[in-house]
Coordinates of C-alpha atoms and ligand atoms in Angstrom, one line a residue:
M1 CA 0.0 0.0 0.0
N2 CA 2.0 2.9 -1.2
L3 CA -0.4 5.5 -2.4
E4 CA 2.4 7.7 -3.8
T5 CA 3.7 4.8 -5.9
L6 CA 0.2 4.0 -7.1
L7 CA -0.3 7.5 -8.3
A8 CA 3.2 7.8 -9.8
D9 CA 2.8 4.5 -11.6
R10 CA -0.2 6.0 -13.5
L11 CA 1.3 9.5 -14.1
G12 CA 4.7 8.2 -15.1
P13 CA 3.7 6.5 -18.4
A14 CA 1.4 9.4 -19.3
F15 CA 4.2 11.9 -18.9
A16 CA 6.6 9.6 -20.8
A17 CA 4.2 9.5 -23.7
V18 CA 3.9 13.2 -23.8
A19 CA 7.7 13.8 -23.4
G20 CA 8.8 11.0 -25.6
A21 CA 11.2 9.9 -22.8
P22 CA 11.0 8.5 -19.2
V23 CA 9.9 11.1 -16.7
D24 CA 9.8 10.8 -12.9
P25 CA 6.5 12.4 -11.9
V26 CA 7.7 13.6 -8.5
L27 CA 4.7 13.8 -6.2
R28 CA 4.4 15.7 -3.0
R29 CA 1.8 16.5 -0.4
S30 CA 0.2 19.8 -1.1
Q31 CA -1.8 22.5 0.7
H32 CA -4.1 22.9 -2.2
A33 CA -5.0 19.3 -2.8
D34 CA -3.9 15.9 -1.4
Y35 CA -1.0 15.6 -3.8
Q36 CA 0.7 17.8 -6.3
C37 CA 2.8 16.9 -9.2
D38 CA 5.2 19.5 -10.6
A39 CA 6.7 17.5 -13.4
A40 CA 5.2 19.6 -16.2
L41 CA 7.1 22.6 -15.1
S42 CA 10.5 21.0 -15.3
L43 CA 9.6 19.4 -18.6
A44 CA 8.4 22.6 -20.2
R45 CA 11.8 24.0 -21.1
R46 CA 13.0 20.8 -22.5
L47 CA 10.0 20.4 -24.7
G48 CA 9.7 24.1 -25.5
R49 CA 6.0 24.1 -24.5
R50 CA 3.8 25.8 -22.0
P51 CA 3.7 23.7 -18.7
R52 CA -0.1 24.1 -18.5
D53 CA -0.4 22.5 -22.0
I54 CA 1.8 19.6 -21.0
A55 CA -0.2 19.1 -17.8
A56 CA -3.5 19.2 -19.7
E57 CA -2.2 16.7 -22.2
V58 CA -1.0 14.3 -19.5
L59 CA -4.4 14.5 -17.8
G60 CA -6.0 13.7 -21.1
Q61 CA -4.0 10.5 -21.3
V62 CA -4.0 9.2 -17.7
E63 CA -6.6 7.0 -16.1
L64 CA -7.1 8.1 -12.5
A65 CA -10.8 7.8 -12.0
D66 CA -10.5 4.9 -9.6
L67 CA -7.9 6.6 -7.4
C68 CA -8.8 10.3 -7.5
S69 CA -12.1 12.2 -7.0
A70 CA -10.7 15.4 -8.5
V71 CA -7.8 16.1 -10.8
A72 CA -7.0 19.6 -12.0
V73 CA -4.3 21.7 -13.6
S74 CA -3.6 24.7 -11.4
G75 CA -1.3 27.8 -11.4
P76 CA 1.5 27.7 -13.9
G77 CA 1.0 24.0 -14.6
F78 CA 0.8 22.0 -11.4
I79 CA -1.3 18.9 -11.4
N80 CA -3.4 18.8 -8.3
L81 CA -4.8 15.4 -7.2
T82 CA -7.6 14.7 -4.6
V83 CA -7.6 11.1 -3.6
A84 CA -10.9 9.4 -3.7
D85 CA -12.4 8.3 -0.4
S86 CA -13.2 4.9 -1.9
A87 CA -9.6 4.4 -2.9
L88 CA -8.4 5.3 0.6
G89 CA -11.0 2.9 2.1
T90 CA -9.7 0.1 -0.1
L91 CA -6.1 0.7 0.6
L92 CA -6.5 1.0 4.3
S93 CA -8.8 -2.0 4.6
T94 CA -6.0 -4.0 3.1
A95 CA -3.4 -2.5 5.3
A96 CA -5.5 -3.1 8.4
V97 CA -5.4 -6.9 8.0
D98 CA -1.7 -7.0 7.2
S99 CA 0.8 -7.5 9.9
R100 CA 3.2 -5.2 7.9
L101 CA 0.5 -2.5 7.7
G102 CA 0.7 -2.6 4.0
V103 CA 4.4 -1.7 3.9
A104 CA 6.1 -4.3 1.6
P105 CA 9.7 -5.4 2.1
S106 CA 12.1 -3.6 -0.2
A107 CA 12.1 -4.8 -3.8
A108 CA 15.9 -5.0 -3.8
T109 CA 17.2 -6.4 -0.5
E110 CA 20.9 -6.5 0.1
T111 CA 23.5 -7.0 2.9
V112 CA 24.0 -3.8 4.8
I113 CA 26.7 -3.2 7.5
V114 CA 25.8 -0.7 10.1
D115 CA 29.0 0.4 11.9
Y116 CA 27.8 2.2 15.0
S117 CA 28.2 2.9 18.7
S118 CA 31.9 1.9 18.7
P119 CA 33.1 3.1 22.1
N120 CA 36.7 2.7 23.3
V121 CA 37.8 0.0 25.8
A122 CA 38.6 1.4 29.2
K123 CA 37.0 4.7 28.3
E124 CA 33.6 5.9 29.5
M125 CA 30.7 6.2 27.0
H126 CA 29.9 9.9 27.0
V127 CA 26.9 11.7 25.5
G128 CA 28.8 11.9 22.3
H129 CA 28.3 8.2 21.9
L130 CA 24.6 8.6 22.5
R131 CA 23.8 10.0 19.1
G132 CA 25.7 7.3 17.1
T133 CA 24.2 4.5 19.1
V134 CA 20.6 5.9 18.8
I135 CA 20.9 6.7 15.1
G136 CA 22.6 3.5 14.2
D137 CA 20.0 1.5 16.0
A138 CA 17.2 3.2 14.2
A139 CA 19.0 2.4 10.9
V140 CA 19.3 -1.3 11.9
R141 CA 15.6 -1.5 12.8
L142 CA 14.3 0.2 9.7
L143 CA 16.6 -1.7 7.3
E144 CA 15.7 -5.0 8.9
W145 CA 12.0 -4.2 8.7
R146 CA 12.5 -3.6 5.0
G147 CA 13.9 -7.1 4.6
H148 CA 17.6 -6.3 4.3
Q149 CA 20.2 -8.6 5.8
V150 CA 21.7 -6.2 8.4
I151 CA 25.0 -6.8 10.1
K152 CA 25.7 -4.7 13.2
A153 CA 29.3 -3.8 13.6
N154 CA 30.4 -2.4 16.9
H155 CA 33.9 -1.2 15.9
L156 CA 35.2 -1.1 19.4
G157 CA 38.4 0.8 20.0
D158 CA 40.2 -2.2 21.5
W159 CA 43.8 -2.0 20.2
G160 CA 46.7 0.4 20.0
T161 CA 49.4 2.1 22.0
P162 CA 47.3 3.1 25.0
F163 CA 47.0 -0.6 25.9
G164 CA 50.5 -0.6 27.1
M165 CA 49.8 1.8 29.9
L166 CA 46.4 0.3 30.6
I167 CA 47.8 -3.1 31.1
E168 CA 50.6 -1.9 33.3
H169 CA 48.1 0.0 35.4
L170 CA 46.0 -3.1 35.7
L171 CA 49.0 -5.0 37.0
D172 CA 49.7 -2.2 39.5
L173 CA 46.1 -2.4 40.8
G174 CA 45.9 -6.2 40.8
E175 CA 43.6 -8.0 38.4
S176 CA 40.6 -8.5 40.6
E177 CA 40.7 -4.9 41.8
A178 CA 41.0 -3.6 38.3
A179 CA 38.1 -5.9 37.1
D180 CA 35.9 -4.5 39.9
E181 CA 36.6 -0.9 38.9
L182 CA 35.9 -1.5 35.3
S183 CA 32.8 -3.6 35.6
V184 CA 31.0 -0.9 37.7
G185 CA 31.7 1.5 34.9
D186 CA 34.5 3.5 36.5
L187 CA 36.3 3.5 33.2
D188 CA 37.4 7.1 33.1
S189 CA 39.1 7.1 36.5
F190 CA 40.9 3.9 35.4
Y191 CA 42.1 5.5 32.2
Q192 CA 43.0 8.8 33.9
A193 CA 45.0 7.1 36.6
A194 CA 47.0 5.2 33.9
R195 CA 47.5 8.4 32.0
V196 CA 48.8 10.3 35.0
K197 CA 51.4 7.7 35.7
F198 CA 52.3 7.5 32.1
D199 CA 52.9 11.3 32.0
A200 CA 54.7 11.6 35.3
D201 CA 56.7 8.4 35.9
D202 CA 59.5 7.5 33.5
A203 CA 59.8 3.9 34.8
F204 CA 56.1 3.4 34.3
R205 CA 56.3 4.8 30.8
E206 CA 59.1 2.5 29.9
R207 CA 57.1 -0.5 31.2
A208 CA 54.1 0.7 29.2
Q209 CA 56.2 0.9 26.0
R210 CA 57.6 -2.5 26.5
R211 CA 54.1 -3.8 27.1
V212 CA 52.9 -2.5 23.8
V213 CA 55.7 -4.4 22.1
A214 CA 54.8 -7.5 24.0
L215 CA 51.1 -7.1 23.0
Q216 CA 51.9 -6.7 19.4
R217 CA 54.2 -9.7 19.5
G218 CA 51.4 -11.7 20.9
D219 CA 52.9 -12.5 24.2
E220 CA 50.5 -14.9 26.0
L221 CA 50.4 -13.2 29.4
T222 CA 50.0 -9.8 27.9
L223 CA 47.2 -11.0 25.7
R224 CA 45.4 -12.5 28.6
L225 CA 45.5 -9.2 30.5
W226 CA 44.4 -7.3 27.4
R227 CA 41.4 -9.7 27.0
L228 CA 40.5 -8.9 30.6
L229 CA 40.4 -5.2 29.9
V230 CA 38.3 -5.8 26.8
A231 CA 35.9 -8.2 28.4
E232 CA 35.2 -6.0 31.5
S233 CA 34.6 -3.0 29.3
E234 CA 32.3 -4.9 27.0
K235 CA 30.3 -6.1 30.0
Y236 CA 29.9 -2.6 31.0
F237 CA 28.9 -1.3 27.6
L238 CA 26.3 -4.1 27.4
T239 CA 24.6 -2.7 30.6
V240 CA 24.4 0.7 28.9
Y241 CA 22.9 -0.8 25.8
D242 CA 20.4 -2.6 27.9
Q243 CA 19.4 0.5 29.7
L244 CA 19.2 2.3 26.4
G245 CA 17.1 -0.5 24.8
V246 CA 19.2 -0.8 21.7
L247 CA 19.6 -4.0 19.7
L248 CA 23.4 -4.4 20.1
T249 CA 24.5 -7.6 21.8
E250 CA 27.8 -9.2 22.7
R251 CA 27.8 -10.8 19.3
D252 CA 28.1 -7.5 17.6
F253 CA 31.4 -6.4 19.0
R254 CA 33.8 -6.4 16.1
G255 CA 36.7 -4.4 17.7
E256 CA 39.6 -3.0 15.8
S257 CA 41.8 -6.0 16.9
Y258 CA 39.6 -8.3 14.8
Y259 CA 41.4 -7.0 11.7
N260 CA 44.9 -7.4 13.1
E261 CA 45.7 -10.5 11.0
Q262 CA 44.5 -8.7 7.9
L263 CA 46.6 -5.6 8.2
A264 CA 49.8 -7.0 6.7
P265 CA 48.0 -8.5 3.7
V266 CA 46.1 -5.3 3.2
T267 CA 49.4 -3.3 3.2
D268 CA 50.9 -5.8 0.7
E269 CA 48.0 -5.5 -1.6
L270 CA 48.1 -1.7 -1.5
D271 CA 51.8 -2.0 -2.3
R272 CA 51.3 -4.4 -5.2
L273 CA 48.7 -2.0 -6.6
G274 CA 51.3 0.7 -6.5
L275 CA 49.3 2.8 -4.0
L276 CA 51.7 2.8 -1.1
R277 CA 54.2 5.6 -0.6
E278 CA 56.8 6.2 2.1
S279 CA 56.3 9.6 3.7
G280 CA 58.5 10.4 6.7
D281 CA 59.0 6.9 8.0
A282 CA 55.4 6.0 7.5
A283 CA 53.8 4.1 4.7
C284 CA 50.8 6.0 3.4
V285 CA 48.3 6.2 0.6
F286 CA 47.5 9.6 -0.9
P287 CA 44.1 9.2 -2.7
A288 CA 43.7 11.4 -5.7
G289 CA 41.9 14.7 -5.1
F290 CA 42.4 15.1 -1.4
V291 CA 44.4 18.1 -0.3
G292 CA 44.6 19.7 3.2
R293 CA 44.3 23.4 4.0
D294 CA 47.9 23.9 3.3
G295 CA 47.4 22.6 -0.3
Q296 CA 49.4 19.4 0.5
P297 CA 48.0 16.0 -0.5
L298 CA 46.3 14.2 2.4
P299 CA 47.4 10.7 3.4
I300 CA 45.8 7.7 5.0
I301 CA 48.6 6.4 7.2
V302 CA 48.8 2.7 6.8
R303 CA 51.9 1.7 8.7
K304 CA 53.3 4.0 11.3
R305 CA 57.0 4.7 11.8
D306 CA 57.1 2.3 14.8
G307 CA 55.9 -0.5 12.5
G308 CA 52.4 -0.5 14.1
F309 CA 49.3 0.0 12.0
G310 CA 46.9 2.9 12.5
Y311 CA 43.2 3.6 12.8
G312 CA 43.1 4.2 9.0
A313 CA 44.7 0.8 8.2
T314 CA 42.1 -0.9 10.3
D315 CA 39.3 0.8 8.5
L316 CA 40.8 -0.2 5.2
A317 CA 41.0 -3.8 6.4
A318 CA 37.4 -3.6 7.7
I319 CA 36.0 -2.3 4.4
R320 CA 37.8 -5.0 2.4
H321 CA 36.4 -7.6 4.8
R322 CA 32.9 -6.2 4.6
T323 CA 32.7 -6.2 0.9
Q324 CA 34.8 -9.2 0.0
D325 CA 34.1 -11.6 2.8
L326 CA 30.7 -10.5 4.1
G327 CA 29.3 -9.6 0.7
A328 CA 27.9 -6.3 1.9
T329 CA 26.8 -3.8 -0.7
R330 CA 25.7 -0.9 1.5
L331 CA 28.2 0.2 4.2
L332 CA 27.0 2.7 6.7
Y333 CA 29.3 4.4 9.2
V334 CA 27.4 6.2 11.9
V335 CA 30.2 8.3 13.3
G336 CA 30.3 12.0 14.3
L337 CA 30.9 14.7 11.7
P338 CA 34.5 15.4 12.8
Q339 CA 35.5 12.1 11.3
R340 CA 34.0 12.9 7.9
Q341 CA 37.3 13.5 6.2
H342 CA 38.8 10.3 7.6
F343 CA 36.0 8.3 6.0
E344 CA 36.2 10.1 2.7
L345 CA 39.9 9.2 2.5
V346 CA 39.1 5.6 3.5
Y347 CA 36.4 5.3 0.9
A348 CA 38.6 6.8 -1.8
V349 CA 41.5 4.4 -1.0
A350 CA 39.1 1.5 -0.9
W351 CA 37.7 2.5 -4.2
Q352 CA 41.2 2.8 -5.8
A353 CA 42.1 -0.6 -4.4
G354 CA 39.0 -2.1 -5.9
W355 CA 37.4 -3.1 -2.6
L356 CA 34.5 -0.7 -3.0
S357 CA 33.1 -0.9 -6.4
P358 CA 29.4 -0.8 -7.5
P359 CA 27.0 -2.0 -6.4
A360 CA 28.9 -1.7 -3.1
R361 CA 29.0 1.8 -1.7
A362 CA 29.8 3.4 1.6
E363 CA 28.1 6.3 3.3
H364 CA 29.2 8.3 6.3
L365 CA 26.1 9.0 8.4
G366 CA 27.6 11.9 10.3
F367 CA 25.9 13.7 13.1
G368 CA 26.3 17.0 15.0
S369 CA 26.9 17.6 18.7
I370 CA 24.6 17.6 21.7
L371 CA 24.7 21.1 23.2
G372 CA 23.9 22.4 26.6
S373 CA 21.5 25.4 27.2
D374 CA 24.5 27.7 26.8
G375 CA 24.9 26.5 23.3
K376 CA 28.2 24.8 24.1
M377 CA 29.0 21.1 24.2
L378 CA 26.9 19.5 26.9
R379 CA 28.9 19.3 30.1
S380 CA 28.3 18.8 33.7
R381 CA 28.1 21.7 36.1
T382 CA 31.7 21.1 37.1
G383 CA 32.7 21.2 33.4
D384 CA 33.4 17.5 33.0
S385 CA 31.9 15.5 30.3
I386 CA 28.6 13.8 31.3
K387 CA 28.4 10.1 31.7
L388 CA 25.8 8.6 29.5
V389 CA 24.5 6.4 32.3
G390 CA 23.8 9.3 34.6
L391 CA 21.9 11.0 31.9
L392 CA 19.7 7.9 31.2
E393 CA 19.0 7.5 34.9
E394 CA 17.9 11.1 35.2
A395 CA 15.6 10.7 32.2
V396 CA 13.9 7.8 33.8
T397 CA 13.5 9.5 37.2
R398 CA 12.0 12.6 35.6
A399 CA 9.7 10.5 33.5
A400 CA 8.5 8.6 36.6
E401 CA 7.4 11.9 38.1
L402 CA 5.6 12.8 35.0
A403 CA 3.8 9.4 34.8
R404 CA 2.7 9.6 38.5
Q405 CA 1.3 13.1 37.9
K406 CA -0.4 12.2 34.7
N407 CA -2.1 9.1 35.9
P408 CA -2.2 8.5 39.7
D409 CA -4.0 5.1 39.1
L410 CA -0.9 3.4 37.7
S411 CA 0.7 0.7 39.9
A412 CA 4.3 0.9 40.9
T413 CA 5.4 -1.6 38.2
E414 CA 3.4 0.3 35.6
V415 CA 5.0 3.6 36.6
A416 CA 8.4 1.9 36.3
D417 CA 7.6 0.6 32.8
V418 CA 6.2 3.9 31.6
A419 CA 9.1 5.8 33.1
R420 CA 11.6 3.7 31.2
A421 CA 9.7 3.9 27.9
V422 CA 9.1 7.7 28.2
G423 CA 12.4 8.7 29.7
I424 CA 14.6 6.8 27.3
G425 CA 12.1 7.4 24.4
A426 CA 12.3 11.2 25.1
I427 CA 16.1 11.2 24.8
K428 CA 16.1 9.1 21.6
Y429 CA 13.3 11.1 20.0
A430 CA 14.9 14.5 20.8
D431 CA 17.9 13.2 18.9
L432 CA 16.1 11.5 16.0
S433 CA 13.6 14.3 15.4
T434 CA 16.5 16.7 14.6
D435 CA 18.3 16.6 11.3
R436 CA 21.3 14.5 12.3
N437 CA 23.7 16.8 10.6
K438 CA 22.8 19.6 12.9
D439 CA 23.7 20.1 16.6
Y440 CA 20.8 20.1 19.0
V441 CA 20.2 21.5 22.4
F442 CA 19.6 19.0 25.2
D443 CA 16.6 20.3 27.0
W444 CA 14.7 18.2 29.6
Q445 CA 11.6 20.4 29.6
R446 CA 11.1 20.2 25.9
M447 CA 11.9 16.6 25.4
L448 CA 9.6 15.5 28.2
S449 CA 6.8 17.8 27.2
L450 CA 3.5 16.2 26.5
D451 CA 2.8 18.7 23.7
G452 CA 4.7 19.2 20.6
N453 CA 7.0 17.0 18.5
T454 CA 8.1 14.8 21.4
A455 CA 8.2 11.1 22.3
P456 CA 5.8 11.6 25.3
Y457 CA 3.2 13.3 23.0
L458 CA 3.3 10.4 20.5
Q459 CA 3.4 7.7 23.2
Y460 CA 0.4 9.4 24.8
A461 CA -1.4 9.5 21.5
H462 CA -0.9 5.8 21.1
A463 CA -2.0 5.0 24.7
R464 CA -5.1 7.2 24.3
I465 CA -6.2 5.2 21.3
R466 CA -5.6 2.0 23.2
S467 CA -7.8 3.3 25.9
I468 CA -10.7 3.7 23.5
F469 CA -10.6 -0.1 23.0
R470 CA -10.3 -0.7 26.8
R471 CA -13.4 1.5 27.3
A472 CA -15.3 -0.5 24.7
E473 CA -14.1 -3.7 26.4
I474 CA -12.6 -4.9 23.1
E475 CA -9.6 -7.1 23.9
Q476 CA -8.7 -8.5 20.5
F477 CA -9.8 -6.2 17.7
T478 CA -10.3 -7.8 14.4
P479 CA -10.2 -5.1 11.7
T480 CA -13.4 -4.6 9.7
P481 CA -13.5 -2.8 6.3
I482 CA -12.8 0.9 6.4
T483 CA -15.0 3.4 4.7
V484 CA -13.9 7.0 4.5
G485 CA -16.5 9.8 4.4
H486 CA -16.0 12.7 6.8
P487 CA -13.3 15.2 5.8
A488 CA -11.5 14.4 9.1
E489 CA -11.6 10.7 8.2
H490 CA -10.2 11.6 4.8
A491 CA -7.3 13.6 6.3
L492 CA -6.4 10.8 8.7
A493 CA -6.7 8.1 6.0
L494 CA -4.5 10.1 3.7
E495 CA -1.8 10.3 6.4
L496 CA -2.1 6.6 7.2
A497 CA -1.8 5.8 3.5
G498 CA 1.5 7.8 3.4
F499 CA 3.4 5.6 5.8
G500 CA 4.9 3.3 3.2
A501 CA 6.3 6.2 1.2
V502 CA 7.9 7.7 4.2
V503 CA 9.5 4.4 5.2
A504 CA 10.8 3.9 1.7
S505 CA 12.3 7.3 1.5
V506 CA 14.0 7.1 4.9
E507 CA 15.4 3.8 3.9
Q508 CA 17.3 5.7 1.3
T509 CA 18.2 8.9 3.1
L510 CA 18.3 7.7 6.7
Q511 CA 16.9 11.0 7.7
F512 CA 15.0 9.9 10.7
H513 CA 13.6 13.3 11.4
R514 CA 11.4 12.8 8.4
L515 CA 9.9 9.7 10.0
A516 CA 9.5 11.6 13.3
G517 CA 7.8 14.4 11.5
Y518 CA 5.5 12.0 9.8
L519 CA 4.5 10.4 13.1
H520 CA 3.9 13.7 14.7
T521 CA 1.6 14.9 11.8
L522 CA -0.2 11.5 12.0
A523 CA -0.8 12.0 15.8
T524 CA -2.1 15.6 15.4
T525 CA -4.3 14.5 12.4
F526 CA -5.7 11.8 14.6
S527 CA -6.6 14.4 17.2
G528 CA -8.5 16.3 14.6
F529 CA -10.3 13.1 13.6
Y530 CA -11.2 12.2 17.2
E531 CA -12.5 15.6 17.9
H532 CA -14.8 15.6 14.9
C533 CA -15.8 12.0 14.5
P534 CA -17.4 10.2 17.3
V535 CA -16.1 6.6 17.5
L536 CA -17.8 4.6 20.2
R537 CA -21.0 6.6 19.9
A538 CA -21.3 6.1 16.1
E539 CA -23.6 3.6 14.6
D540 CA -22.8 0.0 13.5
A541 CA -20.7 0.0 10.4
V542 CA -19.5 3.6 10.9
R543 CA -18.4 2.7 14.4
D544 CA -16.6 -0.4 13.2
S545 CA -14.9 1.5 10.4
R546 CA -13.8 4.2 12.8
L547 CA -12.5 1.7 15.3
A548 CA -10.5 0.1 12.5
L549 CA -9.0 3.6 11.7
C550 CA -8.2 4.0 15.4
D551 CA -6.5 0.6 15.5
L552 CA -4.5 1.2 12.4
T553 CA -3.4 4.6 13.6
A554 CA -2.2 3.1 16.9
R555 CA -0.4 0.3 15.0
V556 CA 1.3 2.7 12.6
L557 CA 2.4 4.9 15.6
R558 CA 3.7 1.9 17.4
Q559 CA 5.6 0.5 14.4
G560 CA 7.0 3.9 13.5
L561 CA 8.2 4.5 17.0
Y562 CA 9.6 1.0 17.1
L563 CA 11.7 1.8 14.0
L564 CA 13.1 4.7 16.0
G565 CA 13.8 2.4 19.0
I566 CA 11.0 3.8 21.1
A567 CA 8.6 1.7 23.2
T568 CA 4.9 2.3 23.3
P569 CA 3.2 1.4 26.5
D570 CA -0.6 0.6 26.2
R571 CA -1.4 2.6 29.3
M572 CA 0.1 5.9 30.4
Ligands
LIG601 N1 36.1 4.2 18.3 C1 36.0 5.3 17.5 C2 35.8 6.6 18.3 O1 35.3 6.6 19.4 C3 34.8 5.3 16.5 C4 34.9 4.2 15.5 C5 34.0 4.4 14.3 N2 34.0 3.4 13.3 C6 35.0 3.1 12.5 N3 34.9 2.1 11.6 N4 36.1 3.8 12.4 O2 36.1 7.7 17.8

């Protein structure tokens, strides 16, 4: 059930006949009618004809009577379409009995890698990791729902020179002591303490340096201690994922170390391809077309002067593995915007090396920062960076207060469930409803507000619809055919019929704020419907049809929010 596709499939051939070449009849929602098509305007110049004449000729050729109740040329040559109530009724009646709500899987499914979250071992997850984790998780949910084979890749920072000092610090503390500190999430103080010694104590620094060499050599004892650090950190990250309600599991950790064995072969292959160049003492690739501010070519450093491999080399190995071994054709990297250039360089090198050729393509899903009310990076009052866990706990506490105020009848367990759904949902939604390329201001008041484009508003809209069914004492609703008549029914039906098109477009752009905006419009349109159209007080067939519209709205809200990683309690 994709109304837009249905309309476009009729208009497309008519335009093509008039233009003598394929035309994409781009449709959009309009203030003047249900849909508007502007294709005649862009065609006019090419054909040297008046857009209104083109539009009229197209309308003369196209058969829309079963889908539209009115079709007209307006203004300079827009085609305005009013969708017929009968067509809406048919579409929605089908969607209502479909567990996928009329949204078919993608016609071309593929293997997609979503590289996301990716914190660093023995380092705290800060709010900066929040966005990547939330956006990446929405991508996984939406792409899976569309039928793609999705591989979650948590590219954990688990290798490199800091591990020398971290392991030595672990030995100083004693293993069980260190494990305790790490498993309760005291990652930052662990890291800081190691750092302080590294900077101040020559003997410690020497030990740390020897330890890095031992680690790279594969010394058994050193590896065992390294594994301990990784395991304790992973255990802690999993508790954060659990609290956040994201899909990442222990099976999704694919740390940088996973690619160690592949680094030498990757370097050799780059060398054989003639791409590797010595620069200083490092082996680099300078992909064509990349220059820095100083006008000098920009490198990806493959092997560093000390013989170790860098972050870039690991990403090259990962890309090669993902396309060649895993057969992925869509590679998504959900990482903050400051790493944009890094990824552009990696993609360019991978392309030159032949590891990233069509149909495979890589996309950096960058995102902006989370700001405090002062417009600067969000920090605690003491100026430290804020621990993610603290933020999540506060969200749930605040949401619990809200839940108790809103509905004093809820039991303690219900309050706890609602608080978690609303608190975590509010944080996720504040993030996902903003264009990810922009920064956003973290604002408790706004994100927890019951009005406006917020998670609580949408969750409440959903729960309110469910309460209609409780009042009617309907436990299991079996959808009956939907008939659309009243203008408010028409408006709601039109929104519902647009779900598939929104999902299909977000599948391409991964602009989740478009899905958020859609859900918000759907919920406000439902309010209008509920205000003007009695449901339980309506008669027989009208009542059944309206109940079916209510049910479908609740299910679309629920599914849409699920795709954003947000839970929808039945009662609030
Ligand atoms: N661990 C890195 C960081 O915290 C992010 C890794 C992103 N993914 C990647 N394939 N490089 O900055």
